[in-house]
PDB file of C-alpha atoms in Angstrom:
ATOM      1  CA  SER A   1     104.670-188.682 -11.396  1.00 81.00           C
ATOM      2  CA  THR A   2     102.416-191.641 -10.944  1.00 88.00           C
ATOM      3  CA  ILE A   3      98.955-191.511  -9.423  1.00 90.00           C
ATOM      4  CA  CYS A   4      96.261-194.108  -8.934  1.00 88.00           C
ATOM      5  CA  ILE A   5      92.733-193.405 -10.060  1.00 88.00           C
ATOM      6  CA  ASN A   6      91.484-193.209  -6.454  1.00 88.00           C
ATOM      7  CA  SER A   7      93.786-190.226  -5.776  1.00 92.00           C
ATOM      8  CA  LEU A   8      92.842-188.081  -8.779  1.00 93.00           C
ATOM      9  CA  LEU A   9      90.978-185.589  -6.615  1.00 93.00           C
ATOM     10  CA  LYS A  10      94.316-184.571  -5.088  1.00 94.00           C
ATOM     11  CA  ILE A  11      95.269-183.043  -8.458  1.00 95.00           C
ATOM     12  CA  ALA A  12      91.812-181.855  -9.529  1.00 95.00           C
ATOM     13  CA  ASP A  13      92.761-178.172  -9.570  1.00 95.00           C
ATOM     14  CA  MET A  14      96.024-178.509 -11.457  1.00 95.00           C
ATOM     15  CA  ASP A  15      96.862-177.070 -14.857  1.00 96.00           C
ATOM     16  CA  TYR A  16      97.265-180.100 -17.134  1.00 95.00           C
ATOM     17  CA  SER A  17      98.375-178.232 -20.257  1.00 95.00           C
ATOM     18  CA  ASN A  18     101.994-179.459 -19.986  1.00 96.00           C
ATOM     19  CA  THR A  19     101.088-182.932 -18.762  1.00 94.00           C
ATOM     20  CA  ILE A  20     101.760-186.088 -20.725  1.00 94.00           C
ATOM     21  CA  LEU A  21      99.187-188.635 -19.616  1.00 93.00           C
ATOM     22  CA  TYR A  22     100.376-192.227 -19.874  1.00 94.00           C
ATOM     23  CA  ILE A  23      97.790-194.923 -19.280  1.00 90.00           C
ATOM     24  CA  ASP A  24      98.843-198.545 -19.170  1.00 91.00           C
ATOM     25  CA  GLU A  25      95.970-200.933 -19.824  1.00 89.00           C
ATOM     26  CA  PRO A  26      93.204-198.372 -20.472  1.00 87.00           C
ATOM     27  CA  THR A  27      90.722-201.202 -20.970  1.00 85.00           C
ATOM     28  CA  ASN A  28      91.087-202.164 -17.315  1.00 86.00           C
ATOM     29  CA  LEU A  29      91.087-198.522 -16.227  1.00 86.00           C
ATOM     30  CA  PHE A  30      87.867-197.627 -18.052  1.00 82.00           C
ATOM     31  CA  PHE A  31      86.037-200.703 -16.810  1.00 81.00           C
ATOM     32  CA  GLY A  32      87.447-200.107 -13.322  1.00 82.00           C
ATOM     33  CA  LEU A  33      86.086-196.576 -13.280  1.00 82.00           C
ATOM     34  CA  THR A  34      82.559-197.892 -13.528  1.00 79.00           C
ATOM     35  CA  ASP A  35      82.927-200.919 -11.262  1.00 82.00           C
ATOM     36  CA  ASN A  36      85.338-200.015  -8.463  1.00 83.00           C
ATOM     37  CA  LYS A  37      84.142-200.430  -4.892  1.00 84.00           C
ATOM     38  CA  THR A  38      87.116-198.443  -3.513  1.00 86.00           C
ATOM     39  CA  ILE A  39      86.229-195.192  -5.293  1.00 86.00           C
ATOM     40  CA  VAL A  40      84.383-193.008  -2.805  1.00 85.00           C
ATOM     41  CA  ASN A  41      83.375-190.062  -5.005  1.00 88.00           C
ATOM     42  CA  SER A  42      83.206-191.667  -8.425  1.00 88.00           C
ATOM     43  CA  LYS A  43      81.415-188.757 -10.116  1.00 90.00           C
ATOM     44  CA  ALA A  44      84.140-186.267  -9.101  1.00 93.00           C
ATOM     45  CA  ILE A  45      86.938-188.706  -9.985  1.00 92.00           C
ATOM     46  CA  ILE A  46      85.486-189.402 -13.425  1.00 89.00           C
ATOM     47  CA  SER A  47      85.020-185.674 -13.988  1.00 92.00           C
ATOM     48  CA  THR A  48      88.648-185.006 -12.997  1.00 94.00           C
ATOM     49  CA  PHE A  49      89.833-187.829 -15.241  1.00 91.00           C
ATOM     50  CA  ILE A  50      87.922-186.412 -18.213  1.00 89.00           C
ATOM     51  CA  LYS A  51      89.380-182.968 -17.521  1.00 93.00           C
ATOM     52  CA  LEU A  52      92.900-184.425 -17.355  1.00 93.00           C
ATOM     53  CA  PHE A  53      92.345-186.525 -20.484  1.00 90.00           C
ATOM     54  CA  THR A  54      90.997-183.637 -22.540  1.00 90.00           C
ATOM     55  CA  GLN A  55      93.303-180.854 -21.303  1.00 93.00           C
ATOM     56  CA  CYS A  56      96.673-182.599 -21.185  1.00 92.00           C
ATOM     57  CA  LYS A  57      99.372-182.000 -23.769  1.00 92.00           C
ATOM     58  CA  LYS A  58      99.507-185.628 -24.957  1.00 90.00           C
ATOM     59  CA  VAL A  59      97.868-188.975 -24.179  1.00 88.00           C
ATOM     60  CA  ILE A  60      99.753-192.246 -24.548  1.00 89.00           C
ATOM     61  CA  LEU A  61      97.820-195.505 -24.244  1.00 86.00           C
ATOM     62  CA  THR A  62      99.424-198.941 -24.127  1.00 87.00           C
ATOM     63  CA  ASP A  63      97.476-202.145 -23.853  1.00 85.00           C
ATOM     64  CA  ALA A  64      97.906-205.634 -25.246  1.00 84.00           C
ATOM     65  CA  HIS A  65      94.141-205.735 -25.787  1.00 79.00           C
ATOM     66  CA  LEU A  66      92.789-202.347 -26.857  1.00 74.00           C
ATOM     67  CA  THR A  67      89.135-202.962 -27.467  1.00 81.00           C
ATOM     68  CA  LYS A  68      86.491-201.281 -29.558  1.00 84.00           C
ATOM     69  CA  THR A  69      84.909-200.222 -26.266  1.00 81.00           C
ATOM     70  CA  VAL A  70      88.027-198.214 -25.353  1.00 80.00           C
ATOM     71  CA  ASP A  71      87.998-196.613 -28.789  1.00 83.00           C
ATOM     72  CA  ILE A  72      84.347-195.622 -28.343  1.00 83.00           C
ATOM     73  CA  ILE A  73      84.966-194.230 -24.835  1.00 79.00           C
ATOM     74  CA  ILE A  74      87.873-192.111 -26.080  1.00 80.00           C
ATOM     75  CA  LYS A  75      85.784-190.728 -28.935  1.00 84.00           C
ATOM     76  CA  ILE A  76      82.893-189.888 -26.601  1.00 80.00           C
ATOM     77  CA  VAL A  77      85.191-188.122 -24.110  1.00 76.00           C
ATOM     78  CA  LEU A  78      86.900-186.119 -26.831  1.00 76.00           C
ATOM     79  CA  ARG A  79      83.605-185.217 -28.490  1.00 78.00           C
ATOM     80  CA  SER A  80      82.067-184.082 -25.188  1.00 70.00           C
ATOM     81  CA  SER A  81      85.072-181.889 -24.419  1.00 65.00           C
ATOM     82  CA  ARG A  82      84.499-179.921 -27.631  1.00 59.00           C
ATOM     83  CA  MET A  83      80.863-179.101 -26.815  1.00 49.00           C
TER      84      MET A  83
END
């Protein structure tokens, strides 16, 4: 299935343990999460995204320009999920 970031709340209560999360252009996604005028409940969407990211079976990221910022964000999310 495909879902846009604005619709993540529709799957907030799902079990992600068998989910393979594929993110194309995570650089744009991560910057868009913090500067997106169309996201109504950004705190809940970010929380759901972190839950999905940390509880899914596998994460696949593809981007022509993976940045150090994306690497740092991924490390922070993974570190916070272990606390």
